[in-house]
Coordinates of C-alpha atoms and ligand atoms in Angstrom, one line a residue:
M1 CA 33.3 16.9 -48.3
R2 CA 35.6 14.5 -50.1
A3 CA 37.3 11.2 -49.3
T4 CA 40.6 13.0 -48.9
D5 CA 39.1 15.0 -46.0
V6 CA 38.4 11.7 -44.2
L7 CA 41.9 10.4 -45.0
R8 CA 43.5 13.6 -43.8
I9 CA 41.7 13.4 -40.5
Y10 CA 42.7 9.7 -40.1
G11 CA 46.2 10.6 -41.2
E12 CA 46.6 13.1 -38.5
S13 CA 45.9 10.4 -35.9
V14 CA 48.1 7.8 -37.6
K15 CA 51.0 10.1 -38.0
R16 CA 51.8 9.9 -34.3
H17 CA 52.8 6.3 -34.7
L18 CA 55.4 6.3 -37.5
L19 CA 57.4 3.4 -36.1
A20 CA 54.3 1.1 -36.1
V21 CA 53.4 2.3 -39.6
T22 CA 56.9 1.5 -40.9
L23 CA 56.9 -1.9 -39.4
V24 CA 53.5 -2.7 -40.8
L25 CA 54.5 -1.6 -44.3
I26 CA 57.8 -3.6 -44.2
G27 CA 55.9 -6.6 -43.0
V28 CA 53.2 -6.4 -45.6
L29 CA 55.6 -5.8 -48.5
A30 CA 57.8 -8.7 -47.4
G31 CA 54.8 -11.1 -47.1
S32 CA 53.3 -10.0 -50.4
V33 CA 56.5 -10.2 -52.4
I34 CA 57.1 -13.7 -51.1
T35 CA 53.7 -14.7 -52.3
V36 CA 54.8 -13.8 -55.8
V37 CA 58.3 -15.2 -55.6
A38 CA 57.5 -18.6 -53.9
P39 CA 55.7 -20.1 -57.0
L40 CA 59.0 -19.6 -59.0
Y41 CA 60.5 -22.2 -56.7
Y42 CA 57.6 -24.5 -57.4
K43 CA 58.2 -24.0 -61.0
D44 CA 61.9 -25.0 -60.6
F45 CA 60.9 -27.9 -58.4
F46 CA 58.6 -29.4 -61.1
D47 CA 61.0 -28.7 -63.9
V48 CA 63.7 -30.6 -62.0
L49 CA 61.2 -33.4 -61.3
A50 CA 60.4 -33.6 -65.1
Q51 CA 64.1 -33.7 -66.2
N52 CA 65.9 -36.8 -67.1
G53 CA 69.3 -36.8 -65.4
D54 CA 71.4 -38.1 -62.5
I55 CA 68.9 -38.9 -59.8
G56 CA 71.3 -38.2 -56.9
E57 CA 72.1 -34.7 -58.3
R58 CA 68.4 -34.0 -58.8
I59 CA 67.5 -35.0 -55.3
E60 CA 70.2 -32.7 -54.0
I61 CA 68.7 -29.8 -56.1
L62 CA 65.2 -30.6 -55.0
R63 CA 66.2 -30.6 -51.4
R64 CA 67.8 -27.2 -51.8
I65 CA 64.6 -25.9 -53.4
I66 CA 62.5 -27.2 -50.6
L67 CA 64.8 -25.5 -48.1
A68 CA 64.5 -22.2 -50.0
I69 CA 60.7 -22.5 -49.9
L70 CA 60.9 -23.2 -46.2
A71 CA 63.0 -20.1 -45.7
L72 CA 60.7 -18.0 -47.7
G73 CA 57.7 -19.3 -45.7
F74 CA 59.5 -18.4 -42.5
V75 CA 60.3 -14.8 -43.7
S76 CA 56.7 -14.4 -44.9
F77 CA 55.4 -15.6 -41.5
I78 CA 57.6 -13.1 -39.7
G79 CA 56.5 -10.3 -42.1
W80 CA 52.7 -11.0 -41.6
R81 CA 53.1 -11.4 -37.8
T82 CA 55.0 -8.1 -37.6
A83 CA 52.3 -6.4 -39.7
S84 CA 49.4 -7.7 -37.6
F85 CA 51.0 -6.7 -34.3
G86 CA 51.7 -3.3 -35.7
M87 CA 48.1 -3.0 -36.9
Q88 CA 46.8 -3.9 -33.5
H89 CA 49.0 -1.4 -31.9
L90 CA 47.7 1.2 -34.4
A91 CA 44.1 0.2 -34.3
S92 CA 43.7 0.5 -30.5
R93 CA 45.5 3.8 -30.3
V94 CA 44.2 5.5 -33.4
V95 CA 40.6 4.5 -32.7
A96 CA 40.9 6.0 -29.2
N97 CA 42.4 9.2 -30.5
L98 CA 39.8 9.5 -33.2
R99 CA 37.0 9.1 -30.6
E100 CA 38.5 11.8 -28.5
R101 CA 39.0 14.2 -31.4
A102 CA 35.4 13.6 -32.6
F103 CA 34.1 14.3 -29.1
A104 CA 36.3 17.4 -28.6
H105 CA 34.7 19.0 -31.7
L106 CA 31.2 17.7 -31.2
I107 CA 30.8 18.9 -27.6
H108 CA 31.4 22.5 -28.7
H109 CA 28.7 22.6 -31.2
S110 CA 25.7 24.8 -30.5
Q111 CA 22.4 24.1 -29.0
R112 CA 20.9 24.6 -32.4
F113 CA 23.0 21.7 -33.7
F114 CA 22.0 19.4 -30.8
T115 CA 18.3 20.2 -31.0
S116 CA 18.3 19.4 -34.7
T117 CA 20.3 16.2 -34.6
F118 CA 19.2 12.9 -33.1
T119 CA 21.2 11.8 -30.1
G120 CA 21.2 8.2 -31.2
T121 CA 22.5 9.2 -34.6
L122 CA 25.3 11.2 -33.1
V123 CA 26.4 8.4 -30.8
Q124 CA 26.4 6.1 -33.8
R125 CA 28.3 8.5 -35.9
V126 CA 31.2 8.9 -33.4
N127 CA 31.5 5.1 -33.2
R128 CA 31.3 4.5 -37.0
F129 CA 33.8 7.3 -37.6
A130 CA 36.4 5.7 -35.2
N131 CA 35.7 2.2 -36.4
G132 CA 35.8 3.3 -40.0
Y133 CA 39.6 3.8 -39.6
D134 CA 40.0 0.2 -38.5
R135 CA 38.1 -1.1 -41.5
I136 CA 39.9 1.1 -44.0
A137 CA 43.3 0.4 -42.5
D138 CA 42.6 -3.4 -42.6
R139 CA 41.6 -3.2 -46.2
V140 CA 44.6 -1.2 -47.2
V141 CA 47.1 -3.4 -45.4
Y142 CA 45.6 -6.8 -45.9
D143 CA 44.1 -6.3 -49.4
I144 CA 45.0 -3.2 -51.4
I145 CA 48.8 -3.4 -50.9
P146 CA 49.0 -7.2 -51.4
I147 CA 46.8 -6.8 -54.6
I148 CA 49.1 -4.2 -56.1
V149 CA 52.3 -6.1 -55.3
Q150 CA 50.9 -9.4 -56.6
V151 CA 49.4 -8.0 -59.8
V152 CA 52.5 -6.0 -60.7
G153 CA 54.8 -8.9 -59.6
V154 CA 53.0 -11.6 -61.4
I155 CA 52.8 -9.7 -64.7
W156 CA 56.5 -8.8 -64.5
I157 CA 57.6 -12.3 -63.8
L158 CA 55.4 -13.8 -66.5
A159 CA 56.5 -11.2 -69.0
S160 CA 60.1 -12.4 -68.6
I161 CA 59.2 -16.2 -68.7
Q162 CA 56.3 -16.5 -71.1
P163 CA 55.0 -13.2 -72.7
V164 CA 51.9 -14.8 -74.1
M165 CA 50.8 -15.8 -70.7
A166 CA 51.6 -12.4 -69.4
V167 CA 49.3 -10.9 -72.0
I168 CA 46.4 -13.3 -71.1
I169 CA 46.8 -12.5 -67.4
V170 CA 47.0 -8.7 -68.0
L171 CA 43.8 -8.8 -70.0
W172 CA 42.0 -10.9 -67.5
T173 CA 43.1 -8.9 -64.5
A174 CA 42.2 -5.7 -66.3
L175 CA 38.7 -7.0 -67.2
F176 CA 38.2 -8.3 -63.6
L177 CA 39.3 -5.1 -62.0
A178 CA 37.3 -2.9 -64.4
A179 CA 34.2 -4.9 -64.0
N180 CA 34.5 -4.9 -60.2
Y181 CA 35.2 -1.2 -60.1
S182 CA 32.3 -0.2 -62.3
F183 CA 30.0 -2.5 -60.4
A184 CA 31.0 -1.0 -57.1
R185 CA 30.7 2.6 -58.4
W186 CA 27.3 1.9 -59.9
K187 CA 26.1 0.2 -56.7
L188 CA 27.5 3.1 -54.5
K189 CA 24.3 5.1 -54.6
Y190 CA 22.4 2.1 -53.1
D191 CA 25.1 1.7 -50.4
I192 CA 24.9 5.4 -49.4
A193 CA 21.1 5.2 -49.3
G194 CA 21.6 2.0 -47.1
T195 CA 23.8 3.9 -44.6
A196 CA 21.4 6.8 -44.4
Q197 CA 18.5 4.4 -43.8
D198 CA 20.5 2.7 -41.1
S199 CA 21.0 6.0 -39.3
K200 CA 17.3 6.7 -39.6
T201 CA 16.4 3.3 -38.1
T202 CA 18.7 3.9 -35.2
G203 CA 17.4 7.4 -34.7
T204 CA 13.8 6.2 -34.6
L205 CA 14.7 3.6 -32.1
A206 CA 16.6 6.1 -29.9
D207 CA 13.7 8.5 -30.0
I208 CA 11.2 5.9 -29.0
I209 CA 13.3 4.6 -26.2
T210 CA 13.9 8.1 -24.9
N211 CA 10.1 8.6 -24.7
Q212 CA 9.3 5.2 -23.3
S213 CA 7.2 6.6 -20.5
A214 CA 5.0 8.5 -23.0
V215 CA 4.6 5.3 -25.0
E216 CA 3.5 3.5 -21.9
A217 CA 1.2 6.3 -20.6
H218 CA -0.5 6.4 -24.0
G219 CA -0.5 2.7 -24.5
S220 CA 1.0 3.3 -27.9
H221 CA 3.2 0.3 -28.0
A222 CA 1.6 -1.1 -31.1
F223 CA 1.8 2.3 -32.8
E224 CA 5.5 2.7 -32.1
Q225 CA 6.1 -1.0 -33.0
S226 CA 4.7 -0.3 -36.4
R227 CA 6.7 3.0 -36.8
Y228 CA 9.9 1.2 -35.9
G229 CA 8.8 -1.8 -37.9
A230 CA 8.3 0.3 -41.0
Q231 CA 11.9 1.6 -40.8
V232 CA 13.3 -1.9 -40.2
A233 CA 11.3 -3.2 -43.2
T234 CA 12.6 -0.4 -45.5
Q235 CA 16.1 -1.2 -44.4
M236 CA 15.5 -4.9 -44.9
H237 CA 14.3 -4.3 -48.5
M238 CA 17.3 -2.0 -49.3
T239 CA 19.8 -4.5 -47.8
R240 CA 18.2 -7.4 -49.7
F241 CA 18.4 -5.6 -53.0
R242 CA 22.1 -4.8 -52.4
W243 CA 22.9 -8.3 -51.5
N244 CA 21.1 -9.6 -54.5
L245 CA 23.1 -7.3 -56.7
A246 CA 26.3 -8.6 -55.1
Q247 CA 25.3 -12.2 -55.6
S248 CA 24.6 -11.7 -59.3
F249 CA 27.9 -10.1 -59.7
D250 CA 29.7 -12.9 -57.9
S251 CA 28.3 -15.3 -60.5
I252 CA 29.8 -13.2 -63.3
Q253 CA 33.2 -13.4 -61.6
A254 CA 33.0 -17.1 -61.2
L255 CA 32.5 -17.4 -65.0
L256 CA 35.5 -15.1 -65.6
I257 CA 37.7 -17.5 -63.6
V258 CA 36.5 -20.5 -65.5
V259 CA 37.3 -18.7 -68.8
V260 CA 40.8 -17.8 -67.8
E261 CA 41.6 -21.3 -66.7
F262 CA 40.5 -22.6 -70.0
A263 CA 42.4 -20.0 -72.0
V264 CA 45.6 -20.5 -70.1
F265 CA 45.6 -24.3 -70.5
Y266 CA 44.4 -24.2 -74.1
V267 CA 47.2 -21.8 -75.1
G268 CA 49.6 -23.6 -72.8
V269 CA 49.2 -26.9 -74.6
G270 CA 49.9 -25.2 -77.9
L271 CA 53.1 -23.7 -76.5
W272 CA 54.1 -26.9 -74.8
A273 CA 53.8 -28.7 -78.1
K274 CA 56.3 -26.2 -79.6
G275 CA 58.6 -26.8 -76.6
E276 CA 58.1 -23.3 -75.2
F277 CA 56.2 -24.2 -72.1
S278 CA 57.5 -26.5 -69.4
I279 CA 55.6 -28.5 -66.8
G280 CA 57.0 -26.1 -64.2
T281 CA 55.4 -23.2 -66.1
F282 CA 52.0 -24.8 -65.9
V283 CA 52.4 -25.1 -62.2
L284 CA 53.6 -21.5 -62.0
V285 CA 50.7 -20.1 -64.0
Q286 CA 48.2 -22.2 -62.2
A287 CA 49.6 -21.0 -58.8
Y288 CA 49.3 -17.4 -59.9
I289 CA 45.8 -17.8 -61.2
I290 CA 44.7 -19.3 -57.9
R291 CA 46.4 -16.6 -55.9
L292 CA 45.2 -13.8 -58.0
S293 CA 41.6 -14.9 -58.3
D294 CA 41.6 -15.4 -54.6
R295 CA 42.7 -11.8 -54.1
L296 CA 40.6 -10.3 -56.9
W297 CA 37.5 -12.2 -56.1
S298 CA 36.6 -10.0 -53.2
F299 CA 37.7 -6.8 -55.0
S300 CA 34.2 -5.4 -55.4
R301 CA 33.5 -6.2 -51.8
L302 CA 36.7 -4.5 -50.9
I303 CA 35.7 -1.4 -52.8
R304 CA 32.3 -1.5 -51.3
D305 CA 33.7 -1.9 -47.8
V306 CA 36.1 1.1 -48.3
Y307 CA 33.3 3.2 -49.7
D308 CA 31.0 2.2 -46.8
S309 CA 33.6 3.1 -44.3
F310 CA 34.2 6.4 -46.1
A311 CA 30.4 7.0 -46.2
D312 CA 30.2 6.3 -42.4
A313 CA 33.2 8.4 -41.6
K314 CA 32.0 11.2 -43.8
E315 CA 28.9 11.8 -41.7
M316 CA 31.1 12.5 -38.7
V317 CA 33.8 14.4 -40.6
E318 CA 31.1 16.8 -41.9
I319 CA 30.3 17.5 -38.3
M320 CA 34.0 17.9 -37.5
Q321 CA 34.4 20.3 -40.3
A322 CA 31.3 22.3 -39.6
P323 CA 32.4 25.4 -37.8
H324 CA 31.0 25.9 -34.3
E325 CA 28.1 28.3 -34.6
V326 CA 29.0 30.0 -31.4
S327 CA 32.7 30.3 -30.7
N328 CA 35.4 32.5 -29.2
M329 CA 36.6 35.4 -31.2
P330 CA 40.4 35.2 -31.9
D331 CA 41.1 37.9 -29.3
A332 CA 38.3 37.1 -26.9
Q333 CA 38.6 38.9 -23.6
T334 CA 38.2 37.6 -20.1
I335 CA 36.7 39.8 -17.4
A336 CA 37.7 39.2 -13.8
H337 CA 35.5 41.4 -11.6
V338 CA 32.1 41.6 -13.1
K339 CA 29.8 44.3 -11.7
G340 CA 26.7 42.8 -13.4
D341 CA 25.4 45.5 -15.7
I342 CA 23.4 43.9 -18.6
R343 CA 22.3 45.7 -21.7
F344 CA 20.1 44.3 -24.5
D345 CA 20.7 46.6 -27.4
H346 CA 18.0 46.3 -30.1
V347 CA 18.3 42.5 -30.1
S348 CA 16.4 40.5 -32.6
F349 CA 16.5 36.7 -33.1
S350 CA 14.9 33.9 -35.0
Y351 CA 15.5 30.1 -34.8
N352 CA 14.3 29.7 -38.3
A353 CA 12.4 32.2 -40.4
Q354 CA 10.0 33.4 -37.7
T355 CA 11.1 36.3 -35.6
I356 CA 11.1 35.1 -31.9
I357 CA 12.8 38.1 -30.3
D358 CA 11.9 41.4 -31.8
N359 CA 14.0 44.6 -31.2
F360 CA 14.5 43.8 -27.5
T361 CA 16.1 46.7 -25.7
T362 CA 16.6 47.2 -22.0
T363 CA 19.2 48.0 -19.5
I364 CA 19.6 46.1 -16.2
K365 CA 21.7 47.8 -13.7
A366 CA 24.2 45.8 -11.5
G367 CA 22.4 44.4 -8.5
E368 CA 18.9 45.0 -10.0
R369 CA 16.4 42.2 -9.6
I370 CA 14.2 41.9 -12.7
A371 CA 11.2 39.7 -13.3
L372 CA 10.5 38.7 -16.9
V373 CA 6.9 37.8 -17.4
G374 CA 4.7 37.0 -20.3
P375 CA 2.6 34.3 -21.8
S376 CA 4.1 31.0 -22.7
G377 CA 5.9 31.1 -26.0
A378 CA 6.6 34.9 -25.6
G379 CA 10.3 34.3 -25.9
K380 CA 11.4 34.5 -22.2
S381 CA 13.6 31.4 -22.3
T382 CA 15.0 32.5 -25.6
V383 CA 16.1 35.8 -24.0
V384 CA 18.0 33.8 -21.5
K385 CA 19.6 31.6 -24.2
L386 CA 20.8 34.8 -25.9
L387 CA 22.3 36.1 -22.7
F388 CA 24.2 32.9 -22.2
R389 CA 25.2 33.0 -25.9
F390 CA 23.7 29.6 -26.6
Y391 CA 22.7 31.4 -29.8
D392 CA 23.9 34.7 -31.3
P393 CA 21.3 37.3 -32.0
T394 CA 20.5 37.9 -35.7
K395 CA 20.5 41.7 -35.0
G396 CA 21.7 43.9 -32.2
D397 CA 24.0 43.2 -29.3
L398 CA 24.2 42.1 -25.7
L399 CA 26.6 43.7 -23.3
I400 CA 27.8 42.9 -19.9
D401 CA 29.5 45.7 -18.0
G402 CA 29.5 47.6 -21.4
C403 CA 31.4 44.8 -23.1
S404 CA 29.7 42.9 -26.0
I405 CA 29.4 39.3 -25.0
R406 CA 30.7 38.3 -28.4
E407 CA 34.0 39.8 -27.4
L408 CA 34.2 37.8 -24.2
S409 CA 35.6 34.4 -24.1
L410 CA 32.8 31.8 -23.7
N411 CA 34.4 30.5 -20.5
S412 CA 34.6 34.0 -19.0
L413 CA 31.0 34.8 -20.0
R414 CA 29.6 31.6 -18.5
Q415 CA 31.7 32.0 -15.3
T416 CA 29.8 35.3 -14.9
L417 CA 26.4 33.7 -15.2
S418 CA 24.5 31.1 -13.2
L419 CA 21.4 29.4 -14.7
V420 CA 18.7 27.4 -13.2
P421 CA 16.9 26.2 -16.3
Q422 CA 13.2 25.6 -16.8
D423 CA 13.6 21.8 -17.0
P424 CA 17.0 20.8 -15.7
A425 CA 18.4 17.5 -16.9
L426 CA 21.0 15.8 -14.7
F427 CA 23.9 13.5 -15.6
H428 CA 23.6 9.9 -14.7
R429 CA 26.1 10.4 -12.0
S430 CA 25.8 10.6 -8.2
L431 CA 23.9 13.5 -6.6
M432 CA 27.2 14.7 -5.1
E433 CA 28.7 15.0 -8.6
N434 CA 25.6 16.5 -10.0
I435 CA 25.5 19.3 -7.4
R436 CA 29.3 19.8 -7.6
Y437 CA 28.9 20.5 -11.3
G438 CA 28.1 24.1 -10.3
K439 CA 31.7 24.5 -9.0
P440 CA 34.0 21.6 -9.8
E441 CA 36.6 22.6 -7.2
A442 CA 34.1 22.8 -4.3
S443 CA 34.8 20.8 -1.2
D444 CA 32.3 18.3 0.2
E445 CA 31.3 20.7 2.9
E446 CA 30.5 23.4 0.3
V447 CA 28.4 21.0 -1.7
L448 CA 26.5 19.9 1.4
Y449 CA 25.9 23.5 2.4
A450 CA 24.6 24.4 -1.0
A451 CA 22.4 21.3 -1.0
R452 CA 20.9 22.4 2.4
L453 CA 20.2 25.9 1.1
A454 CA 18.3 24.5 -1.9
H455 CA 16.4 22.1 0.5
C456 CA 17.9 19.1 -1.3
D457 CA 18.9 17.4 1.9
E458 CA 15.2 16.8 2.6
F459 CA 14.9 14.2 -0.2
I460 CA 18.5 13.1 -0.3
D461 CA 18.8 12.1 3.4
V462 CA 16.0 9.5 3.0
L463 CA 17.7 7.8 0.0
P464 CA 19.6 4.7 1.0
A465 CA 22.8 5.8 -0.8
K466 CA 22.3 9.4 0.1
Y467 CA 24.6 11.7 -1.8
E468 CA 26.1 8.7 -3.7
T469 CA 22.7 7.9 -5.3
L470 CA 22.8 7.7 -9.1
V471 CA 20.0 9.7 -10.6
G472 CA 19.3 7.8 -13.8
E473 CA 19.7 9.0 -17.4
R474 CA 18.9 12.7 -17.5
G475 CA 17.9 12.5 -13.8
I476 CA 14.9 10.4 -14.6
K477 CA 14.8 8.9 -11.1
L478 CA 14.1 12.2 -9.5
S479 CA 10.9 14.2 -9.6
G480 CA 10.8 17.5 -11.4
G481 CA 10.9 19.4 -8.2
E482 CA 13.8 17.4 -6.9
R483 CA 15.7 18.1 -10.1
Q484 CA 15.0 21.8 -9.8
R485 CA 16.4 21.8 -6.3
V486 CA 19.6 20.1 -7.5
A487 CA 19.8 22.8 -10.1
L488 CA 19.3 25.4 -7.5
A489 CA 22.0 23.9 -5.3
R490 CA 24.3 24.1 -8.3
A491 CA 23.5 27.8 -8.6
F492 CA 24.1 28.4 -4.9
L493 CA 27.4 26.7 -5.2
R494 CA 28.4 28.6 -8.4
N495 CA 27.9 31.9 -6.7
A496 CA 28.1 33.9 -10.0
P497 CA 27.6 37.7 -10.2
I498 CA 24.6 37.3 -12.5
I499 CA 21.8 34.9 -11.7
V500 CA 19.1 33.7 -14.1
L501 CA 16.2 31.7 -12.9
D502 CA 14.0 30.3 -15.7
E503 CA 10.8 29.2 -13.9
A504 CA 13.2 27.7 -11.5
T505 CA 10.7 26.9 -8.8
S506 CA 7.8 26.0 -11.1
S507 CA 7.8 22.3 -10.1
L508 CA 8.0 22.9 -6.4
D509 CA 5.1 22.7 -4.0
S510 CA 4.2 26.0 -2.3
E511 CA 5.8 24.9 1.0
S512 CA 9.3 24.0 -0.4
E513 CA 9.1 27.1 -2.5
R514 CA 8.5 29.3 0.5
Y515 CA 11.6 27.9 2.1
I516 CA 13.6 28.3 -1.0
Q517 CA 12.5 31.8 -1.6
Q518 CA 14.2 32.8 1.6
A519 CA 17.4 31.1 0.4
L520 CA 17.0 32.7 -3.1
G521 CA 16.6 36.1 -1.4
E522 CA 20.0 35.5 0.1
L523 CA 21.4 34.4 -3.2
M524 CA 20.0 37.5 -5.1
K525 CA 21.5 39.9 -2.6
E526 CA 23.9 42.3 -4.3
R527 CA 23.6 40.3 -7.5
T528 CA 22.0 41.0 -10.8
T529 CA 19.1 38.7 -11.0
L530 CA 16.8 37.8 -13.9
V531 CA 13.8 35.8 -12.8
I532 CA 11.3 34.3 -15.1
A533 CA 8.4 33.5 -12.9
H534 CA 4.7 33.0 -12.9
R535 CA 4.2 33.2 -9.2
L536 CA 3.0 36.7 -8.4
S537 CA 4.5 36.7 -4.9
T538 CA 7.9 36.2 -6.5
I539 CA 7.3 38.8 -9.3
R540 CA 6.0 41.5 -6.9
S541 CA 9.1 41.4 -4.8
M542 CA 11.4 42.2 -7.7
D543 CA 12.7 45.7 -8.4
R544 CA 11.3 45.9 -11.9
I545 CA 9.1 43.8 -14.1
I546 CA 9.5 43.4 -17.9
V547 CA 6.4 42.2 -19.6
M548 CA 7.0 40.4 -22.9
N549 CA 4.7 39.3 -25.6
K550 CA 5.6 37.8 -29.0
G551 CA 9.2 38.6 -28.5
R552 CA 8.7 42.3 -27.7
I553 CA 8.9 44.3 -24.5
I554 CA 5.4 45.8 -24.1
E555 CA 5.5 47.0 -20.5
D556 CA 8.3 47.8 -18.1
G557 CA 8.1 49.1 -14.6
S558 CA 7.4 48.3 -10.9
H559 CA 4.4 46.3 -9.9
D560 CA 2.4 49.4 -8.9
E561 CA 3.4 51.3 -12.1
L562 CA 2.4 48.5 -14.3
L563 CA -1.0 48.0 -12.5
K564 CA -1.8 51.7 -13.3
K565 CA -1.1 51.1 -17.0
K566 CA -4.0 48.7 -17.2
G567 CA -2.2 46.7 -19.9
L568 CA -1.2 43.1 -20.3
Y569 CA 0.3 43.0 -16.8
T570 CA -3.0 44.1 -15.3
K571 CA -4.7 41.5 -17.4
L572 CA -2.3 38.8 -16.2
W573 CA -2.7 40.1 -12.7
G574 CA -6.4 40.1 -12.9
L575 CA -6.4 36.6 -14.3
Q576 CA -4.3 35.3 -11.4
Q577 CA -5.7 32.3 -9.7
G578 CA -4.1 31.0 -6.6
G579 CA -1.2 33.4 -7.0
F580 CA -0.1 32.2 -10.5
I581 CA 0.0 33.9 -13.8
P582 CA -1.7 31.4 -16.1
S583 CA 0.9 30.2 -18.5
A584 CA -1.3 30.7 -21.6
I585 CA -3.8 33.4 -22.0
N586 CA -5.7 34.6 -25.0
Q587 CA -4.5 37.9 -26.3
Ligands
ADP601 N1 15.1 25.3 -30.6 C1 14.0 26.0 -31.1 N2 13.8 25.9 -32.5 C2 12.8 26.6 -33.0 N3 11.8 27.3 -32.3 C3 12.0 27.3 -31.0 C4 13.1 26.7 -30.3 N4 13.0 26.9 -29.0 C5 11.8 27.7 -28.8 N5 11.3 27.9 -30.0 C6 10.1 28.8 -30.3 O1 10.3 30.1 -29.8 C7 9.2 30.6 -29.2 C8 9.6 31.2 -27.8 O2 10.0 30.1 -27.0 P1 10.5 30.3 -25.5 O3 11.5 31.4 -25.5 O4 10.9 29.0 -25.0 O5 9.2 30.9 -24.8 P2 8.8 31.1 -23.3 O6 10.0 30.7 -22.5 O7 8.5 32.5 -23.2 O8 7.7 30.2 -23.0 C9 8.2 29.6 -29.1 O9 7.2 29.9 -30.1 C10 8.9 28.3 -29.4 O10 8.1 27.4 -30.1
MG602 MG1 10.4 29.2 -21.1

């Protein structure tokens, strides 16, 4: 990851606004050149003042010079105005485009990516990346280009008027720039560490806020306060150290300016005595020193700002350059009429080093209804994630209707499947929108029908805003059972050929579950169904039961067959209390 990668990505967004870019460049160049040229007129002005000659003639010349200065001022004004309007035009559009591009790539990253990156950090990265353009563009246009034009222009003009002065200014500028640059480079490691710490502080804050209810339930406010406080304190120390460095450096710069003023005037007096230095030249050199030191003074800050922006942007660009873990193959296929055969062919998988799914092989025929049972942590949900291709298996293959799911387009694969997850999270949108998520083109009637099937209407009808109620972040304003029913309604609406229910009714009370079972029975008809369940009544009614433990299939058969085997299933069955398989048993 290099700075050029950041620039390339910014460049792609800027490129669409060539007219604005051209106007900005013309404006800035005009404004900067005039800053260098105008002092020449001051020089003439003072030289004419200091002459002895016909007063009327001199007044005439002086007036012409003032008019020229006025005209230059006006052109400079137009130049800078054009540049700032152009910059505004660019900033608003480019920042918006960068946000969209960052989002477009980010949203296709895999579950592994999102489970291992803090939400708060990601949100911040998208913003910093987009705003980084604004900061860098401002620095280039309002600082870097003017500095280059002024330094080159000043040295060029002085060289033709008074070479000794040119040499002094060249040496001074070089010293100034070199000192600034090395300082900024040296300090860079502290700046990068500062940015990283800032991300950490934000991440901590986001994590705590997300878990506010746990904080409250455990009365751990003080504990979290000190955790967050520790991050803030670390950041504070790092920031203070960096600011102190910058302050010390500023003092050195101030000294450098005093020294150049002295040198210029000391040498100037010598040259003046020899008649080689006019009053106007004093004015000219003084004007240049003031303008240059004004520009160069903040040069290290400028470098730091540019580096900071690059460092900020880099974090997001890394994400944008990271290939998506799960993506479409170049010639991915779509399947229109899915029968619903599923085959797990020697599938193994691990999140990290530990094997979670171990040589999982089974065939599920179209229309078959399968229960997947096993103790908690056995890998049941992971099997589902592999089927949806949230992750790719490390070994083996999954096939739908004989076609490897890697060869299917992701859209096509997911159209085929319908998932009611273990712990569904909802969007902070209305209930209507949340249910319609199962089938975006569904009519209101279809949505309401699906909601009725999933027994959502029972809790929705009593809400003041009914289907327009907003459910809070992640659906926090609903109970677990209510969220599950919304997820079920989505599945009813989606009507996909393969249905996967991952403990989909675990948070429902027995009564609502009994009602929903009937509806689920309808849903499962003539569809391949994979049910992860711990309620024996549900499991028993399935065609086949696959018993899993530690990522392996250990038993497979109908309820009666499995009971005869007197294995883990019998043990689970024997341990049943109140119709549930206990979620954790000792092996
Ligand atoms: N994103 C993840 N990263 C690392 N390990 C995970 C992740 N998700 C689940 N696991 C681990 O994989 C194992 C199986 O998890 P899971 O499939 O959810 O089990 P089940 O659904 O059978 O209870 C567990 O030991 C769990 O800790
Ligand atoms: Mg699970």
